[in-house]
């Protein structure tokens, strides 16, 4: 409850105290119970502060996969909302880029399948691809990144995928 209250406000000074060496036994290995508080809330006007909160949690060793009830990792929650700064912070903190939800959707597939916030989705997709996310994957209906990105008409992600696929073909000869 204390950590949830600190996260809700993105109070970095208090978070540093809570995560500091004087506090022992703080469970950071599974933040799934905090998934809703991390993704939902009244922080749209301070996405940079939420991103910093996530960086600090990651640096303290928190498991930032933090799955929701539907199995979706925390990263997919930010992607669904189109919040690029928190999503990129989770990526940079080393979250599992291939974590799948119950429908076998990875964060990159989720990005490709979002109809809104094309610019933010492209920023997240760029960070995912740069971090090594698998662009040659599909979800439970066998829809891959290409089909999803072209289906949502996200030209920036389609262009990134074209470049990625062309580089892969060139490597394979």
PDB file of N, CA and C in Angstrom, residues 10-70:
ATOM      1  N   UNK A  10       3.915   9.764  -8.083  1.00  0.00           N
ATOM      2  CA  UNK A  10       5.231   9.914  -8.701  1.00  0.00           C
ATOM      3  C   UNK A  10       6.124  10.827  -7.869  1.00  0.00           C
ATOM      4  N   UNK A  11       6.105  10.616  -6.570  1.00  0.00           N
ATOM      5  CA  UNK A  11       6.911  11.398  -5.629  1.00  0.00           C
ATOM      6  C   UNK A  11       8.298  10.759  -5.553  1.00  0.00           C
ATOM      7  N   UNK A  12       9.252  11.325  -6.294  1.00  0.00           N
ATOM      8  CA  UNK A  12      10.569  10.706  -6.421  1.00  0.00           C
ATOM      9  C   UNK A  12      11.383  10.763  -5.139  1.00  0.00           C
ATOM     10  N   UNK A  13      11.251  11.835  -4.390  1.00  0.00           N
ATOM     11  CA  UNK A  13      11.992  11.931  -3.126  1.00  0.00           C
ATOM     12  C   UNK A  13      11.522  10.846  -2.157  1.00  0.00           C
ATOM     13  N   UNK A  14      10.228  10.679  -2.056  1.00  0.00           N
ATOM     14  CA  UNK A  14       9.688   9.649  -1.174  1.00  0.00           C
ATOM     15  C   UNK A  14       9.979   8.248  -1.718  1.00  0.00           C
ATOM     16  N   UNK A  15       9.925   8.093  -3.024  1.00  0.00           N
ATOM     17  CA  UNK A  15      10.253   6.804  -3.635  1.00  0.00           C
ATOM     18  C   UNK A  15      11.695   6.416  -3.327  1.00  0.00           C
ATOM     19  N   UNK A  16      12.598   7.375  -3.412  1.00  0.00           N
ATOM     20  CA  UNK A  16      14.004   7.098  -3.077  1.00  0.00           C
ATOM     21  C   UNK A  16      14.148   6.642  -1.629  1.00  0.00           C
ATOM     22  N   UNK A  17      13.375   7.241  -0.735  1.00  0.00           N
ATOM     23  CA  UNK A  17      13.398   6.802   0.668  1.00  0.00           C
ATOM     24  C   UNK A  17      12.867   5.387   0.817  1.00  0.00           C
ATOM     25  N   UNK A  18      11.753   5.104   0.135  1.00  0.00           N
ATOM     26  CA  UNK A  18      11.142   3.775   0.218  1.00  0.00           C
ATOM     27  C   UNK A  18      12.062   2.713  -0.384  1.00  0.00           C
ATOM     28  N   UNK A  19      12.763   3.067  -1.439  1.00  0.00           N
ATOM     29  CA  UNK A  19      13.649   2.113  -2.101  1.00  0.00           C
ATOM     30  C   UNK A  19      15.052   2.089  -1.507  1.00  0.00           C
ATOM     31  N   UNK A  20      15.318   2.987  -0.574  1.00  0.00           N
ATOM     32  CA  UNK A  20      16.656   3.131  -0.012  1.00  0.00           C
ATOM     33  C   UNK A  20      17.088   1.975   0.870  1.00  0.00           C
ATOM     34  N   UNK A  21      18.346   1.994   1.281  1.00  0.00           N
ATOM     35  CA  UNK A  21      18.919   0.880   2.047  1.00  0.00           C
ATOM     36  C   UNK A  21      18.315   0.700   3.443  1.00  0.00           C
ATOM     37  N   UNK A  22      17.690   1.713   3.980  1.00  0.00           N
ATOM     38  CA  UNK A  22      17.124   1.589   5.328  1.00  0.00           C
ATOM     39  C   UNK A  22      15.819   0.797   5.359  1.00  0.00           C
ATOM     40  N   UNK A  23      15.182   0.678   4.213  1.00  0.00           N
ATOM     41  CA  UNK A  23      13.932  -0.075   4.143  1.00  0.00           C
ATOM     42  C   UNK A  23      14.262  -1.477   3.653  1.00  0.00           C
ATOM     43  N   UNK A  24      13.898  -2.471   4.413  1.00  0.00           N
ATOM     44  CA  UNK A  24      14.211  -3.861   4.067  1.00  0.00           C
ATOM     45  C   UNK A  24      12.915  -4.620   3.783  1.00  0.00           C
ATOM     46  N   UNK A  25      13.026  -5.587   2.927  1.00  0.00           N
ATOM     47  CA  UNK A  25      11.902  -6.485   2.687  1.00  0.00           C
ATOM     48  C   UNK A  25      10.835  -5.949   1.751  1.00  0.00           C
ATOM     49  N   UNK A  26      11.117  -4.878   1.038  1.00  0.00           N
ATOM     50  CA  UNK A  26      10.149  -4.356   0.091  1.00  0.00           C
ATOM     51  C   UNK A  26      10.091  -5.303  -1.103  1.00  0.00           C
ATOM     52  N   UNK A  27       8.927  -5.841  -1.383  1.00  0.00           N
ATOM     53  CA  UNK A  27       8.764  -6.841  -2.443  1.00  0.00           C
ATOM     54  C   UNK A  27       8.698  -6.156  -3.804  1.00  0.00           C
ATOM     55  N   UNK A  28       9.783  -6.247  -4.542  1.00  0.00           N
ATOM     56  CA  UNK A  28       9.832  -5.660  -5.873  1.00  0.00           C
ATOM     57  C   UNK A  28       9.886  -6.732  -6.954  1.00  0.00           C
ATOM     58  N   UNK A  29       9.917  -7.998  -6.532  1.00  0.00           N
ATOM     59  CA  UNK A  29      10.075  -9.079  -7.503  1.00  0.00           C
ATOM     60  C   UNK A  29       8.810  -9.333  -8.309  1.00  0.00           C
ATOM     61  N   UNK A  30       7.672  -8.872  -7.839  1.00  0.00           N
ATOM     62  CA  UNK A  30       6.424  -9.038  -8.580  1.00  0.00           C
ATOM     63  C   UNK A  30       5.515  -7.850  -8.285  1.00  0.00           C
ATOM     64  N   UNK A  31       5.469  -6.938  -9.227  1.00  0.00           N
ATOM     65  CA  UNK A  31       4.635  -5.751  -9.066  1.00  0.00           C
ATOM     66  C   UNK A  31       3.269  -5.912  -9.732  1.00  0.00           C
ATOM     67  N   UNK A  32       2.883  -7.156 -10.015  1.00  0.00           N
ATOM     68  CA  UNK A  32       1.595  -7.397 -10.673  1.00  0.00           C
ATOM     69  C   UNK A  32       0.432  -6.787  -9.906  1.00  0.00           C
ATOM     70  N   UNK A  33       0.480  -6.821  -8.591  1.00  0.00           N
ATOM     71  CA  UNK A  33      -0.603  -6.246  -7.783  1.00  0.00           C
ATOM     72  C   UNK A  33      -0.715  -4.731  -7.990  1.00  0.00           C
ATOM     73  N   UNK A  34       0.360  -4.120  -8.473  1.00  0.00           N
ATOM     74  CA  UNK A  34       0.362  -2.672  -8.700  1.00  0.00           C
ATOM     75  C   UNK A  34       0.130  -2.300 -10.168  1.00  0.00           C
ATOM     76  N   UNK A  35      -0.103  -3.306 -11.019  1.00  0.00           N
ATOM     77  CA  UNK A  35      -0.253  -3.052 -12.453  1.00  0.00           C
ATOM     78  C   UNK A  35      -1.267  -1.938 -12.722  1.00  0.00           C
ATOM     79  N   UNK A  36      -2.430  -2.041 -12.128  1.00  0.00           N
ATOM     80  CA  UNK A  36      -3.479  -1.048 -12.359  1.00  0.00           C
ATOM     81  C   UNK A  36      -3.030   0.348 -11.926  1.00  0.00           C
ATOM     82  N   UNK A  37      -2.386   0.434 -10.785  1.00  0.00           N
ATOM     83  CA  UNK A  37      -1.914   1.738 -10.292  1.00  0.00           C
ATOM     84  C   UNK A  37      -0.813   2.304 -11.180  1.00  0.00           C
ATOM     85  N   UNK A  38       0.002   1.421 -11.735  1.00  0.00           N
ATOM     86  CA  UNK A  38       1.088   1.884 -12.594  1.00  0.00           C
ATOM     87  C   UNK A  38       0.581   2.383 -13.941  1.00  0.00           C
ATOM     88  N   UNK A  39      -0.420   1.710 -14.510  1.00  0.00           N
ATOM     89  CA  UNK A  39      -0.904   2.062 -15.845  1.00  0.00           C
ATOM     90  C   UNK A  39      -2.010   3.100 -15.800  1.00  0.00           C
ATOM     91  N   UNK A  40      -2.968   2.920 -14.891  1.00  0.00           N
ATOM     92  CA  UNK A  40      -4.110   3.812 -14.831  1.00  0.00           C
ATOM     93  C   UNK A  40      -3.903   4.831 -13.724  1.00  0.00           C
ATOM     94  N   UNK A  41      -4.551   5.928 -13.817  1.00  0.00           N
ATOM     95  CA  UNK A  41      -4.411   6.972 -12.813  1.00  0.00           C
ATOM     96  C   UNK A  41      -4.363   8.324 -13.470  1.00  0.00           C
ATOM     97  N   UNK A  42      -4.222   9.312 -12.658  1.00  0.00           N
ATOM     98  CA  UNK A  42      -4.270  10.692 -13.121  1.00  0.00           C
ATOM     99  C   UNK A  42      -2.859  11.246 -13.281  1.00  0.00           C
ATOM    100  N   UNK A  43      -2.126  10.734 -14.254  1.00  0.00           N
ATOM    101  CA  UNK A  43      -0.756  11.203 -14.457  1.00  0.00           C
ATOM    102  C   UNK A  43      -0.476  11.596 -15.915  1.00  0.00           C
ATOM    103  N   UNK A  44      -1.521  11.712 -16.730  1.00  0.00           N
ATOM    104  CA  UNK A  44      -1.327  12.045 -18.140  1.00  0.00           C
ATOM    105  C   UNK A  44      -0.546  13.332 -18.343  1.00  0.00           C
ATOM    106  N   UNK A  45      -0.700  14.279 -17.435  1.00  0.00           N
ATOM    107  CA  UNK A  45       0.002  15.558 -17.563  1.00  0.00           C
ATOM    108  C   UNK A  45       1.456  15.473 -17.095  1.00  0.00           C
ATOM    109  N   UNK A  46       1.843  14.336 -16.538  1.00  0.00           N
ATOM    110  CA  UNK A  46       3.210  14.195 -16.039  1.00  0.00           C
ATOM    111  C   UNK A  46       3.814  12.844 -16.445  1.00  0.00           C
ATOM    112  N   UNK A  47       3.737  12.557 -17.734  1.00  0.00           N
ATOM    113  CA  UNK A  47       4.265  11.288 -18.233  1.00  0.00           C
ATOM    114  C   UNK A  47       5.765  11.171 -18.007  1.00  0.00           C
ATOM    115  N   UNK A  48       6.461  12.308 -18.060  1.00  0.00           N
ATOM    116  CA  UNK A  48       7.904  12.274 -17.804  1.00  0.00           C
ATOM    117  C   UNK A  48       8.186  11.871 -16.356  1.00  0.00           C
ATOM    118  N   UNK A  49       7.349  12.307 -15.424  1.00  0.00           N
ATOM    119  CA  UNK A  49       7.526  11.927 -14.020  1.00  0.00           C
ATOM    120  C   UNK A  49       7.249  10.438 -13.832  1.00  0.00           C
ATOM    121  N   UNK A  50       6.214   9.915 -14.508  1.00  0.00           N
ATOM    122  CA  UNK A  50       5.936   8.481 -14.416  1.00  0.00           C
ATOM    123  C   UNK A  50       7.096   7.684 -15.005  1.00  0.00           C
ATOM    124  N   UNK A  51       7.663   8.167 -16.106  1.00  0.00           N
ATOM    125  CA  UNK A  51       8.813   7.482 -16.712  1.00  0.00           C
ATOM    126  C   UNK A  51       9.983   7.437 -15.729  1.00  0.00           C
ATOM    127  N   UNK A  52      10.218   8.527 -15.020  1.00  0.00           N
ATOM    128  CA  UNK A  52      11.305   8.559 -14.035  1.00  0.00           C
ATOM    129  C   UNK A  52      11.017   7.605 -12.877  1.00  0.00           C
ATOM    130  N   UNK A  53       9.767   7.532 -12.435  1.00  0.00           N
ATOM    131  CA  UNK A  53       9.387   6.579 -11.389  1.00  0.00           C
ATOM    132  C   UNK A  53       9.735   5.160 -11.840  1.00  0.00           C
ATOM    133  N   UNK A  54       9.400   4.832 -13.074  1.00  0.00           N
ATOM    134  CA  UNK A  54       9.680   3.496 -13.605  1.00  0.00           C
ATOM    135  C   UNK A  54      11.174   3.228 -13.700  1.00  0.00           C
ATOM    136  N   UNK A  55      11.940   4.242 -14.100  1.00  0.00           N
ATOM    137  CA  UNK A  55      13.406   4.080 -14.147  1.00  0.00           C
ATOM    138  C   UNK A  55      13.964   3.769 -12.762  1.00  0.00           C
ATOM    139  N   UNK A  56      13.462   4.484 -11.763  1.00  0.00           N
ATOM    140  CA  UNK A  56      13.943   4.271 -10.392  1.00  0.00           C
ATOM    141  C   UNK A  56      13.543   2.890  -9.876  1.00  0.00           C
ATOM    142  N   UNK A  57      12.327   2.463 -10.180  1.00  0.00           N
ATOM    143  CA  UNK A  57      11.909   1.123  -9.784  1.00  0.00           C
ATOM    144  C   UNK A  57      12.778   0.065 -10.464  1.00  0.00           C
ATOM    145  N   UNK A  58      13.037   0.253 -11.752  1.00  0.00           N
ATOM    146  CA  UNK A  58      13.894  -0.682 -12.486  1.00  0.00           C
ATOM    147  C   UNK A  58      15.304  -0.731 -11.919  1.00  0.00           C
ATOM    148  N   UNK A  59      15.850   0.435 -11.596  1.00  0.00           N
ATOM    149  CA  UNK A  59      17.202   0.497 -11.025  1.00  0.00           C
ATOM    150  C   UNK A  59      17.260  -0.183  -9.658  1.00  0.00           C
ATOM    151  N   UNK A  60      16.131  -0.200  -8.948  1.00  0.00           N
ATOM    152  CA  UNK A  60      16.078  -0.836  -7.628  1.00  0.00           C
ATOM    153  C   UNK A  60      15.843  -2.348  -7.731  1.00  0.00           C
ATOM    154  N   UNK A  61      15.717  -2.831  -8.970  1.00  0.00           N
ATOM    155  CA  UNK A  61      15.556  -4.265  -9.166  1.00  0.00           C
ATOM    156  C   UNK A  61      14.122  -4.741  -9.291  1.00  0.00           C
ATOM    157  N   UNK A  62      13.190  -3.823  -9.466  1.00  0.00           N
ATOM    158  CA  UNK A  62      11.786  -4.220  -9.599  1.00  0.00           C
ATOM    159  C   UNK A  62      11.572  -4.996 -10.887  1.00  0.00           C
ATOM    160  N   UNK A  63      10.709  -5.973 -10.831  1.00  0.00           N
ATOM    161  CA  UNK A  63      10.310  -6.725 -12.010  1.00  0.00           C
ATOM    162  C   UNK A  63       9.231  -5.917 -12.718  1.00  0.00           C
ATOM    163  N   UNK A  64       9.593  -5.289 -13.814  1.00  0.00           N
ATOM    164  CA  UNK A  64       8.671  -4.396 -14.498  1.00  0.00           C
ATOM    165  C   UNK A  64       7.800  -5.101 -15.534  1.00  0.00           C
ATOM    166  N   UNK A  65       7.758  -6.440 -15.499  1.00  0.00           N
ATOM    167  CA  UNK A  65       6.794  -7.133 -16.351  1.00  0.00           C
ATOM    168  C   UNK A  65       5.408  -6.909 -15.767  1.00  0.00           C
ATOM    169  N   UNK A  66       5.260  -7.051 -14.458  1.00  0.00           N
ATOM    170  CA  UNK A  66       4.050  -6.691 -13.695  1.00  0.00           C
ATOM    171  C   UNK A  66       2.763  -6.950 -14.466  1.00  0.00           C
ATOM    172  N   UNK A  67       2.405  -8.180 -14.617  1.00  0.00           N
ATOM    173  CA  UNK A  67       1.259  -8.573 -15.451  1.00  0.00           C
ATOM    174  C   UNK A  67      -0.093  -8.162 -14.871  1.00  0.00           C
ATOM    175  N   UNK A  68      -0.998  -7.811 -15.776  1.00  0.00           N
ATOM    176  CA  UNK A  68      -2.394  -7.515 -15.413  1.00  0.00           C
ATOM    177  C   UNK A  68      -3.154  -8.829 -15.294  1.00  0.00           C
ATOM    178  N   UNK A  69      -4.404  -8.745 -14.911  1.00  0.00           N
ATOM    179  CA  UNK A  69      -5.233  -9.943 -14.779  1.00  0.00           C
ATOM    180  C   UNK A  69      -5.357 -10.722 -16.088  1.00  0.00           C
ATOM    181  N   UNK A  70      -5.302 -10.018 -17.229  1.00  0.00           N
ATOM    182  CA  UNK A  70      -5.406 -10.694 -18.522  1.00  0.00           C
ATOM    183  C   UNK A  70      -4.063 -11.209 -19.019  1.00  0.00           C
TER     184      UNK A  70
END
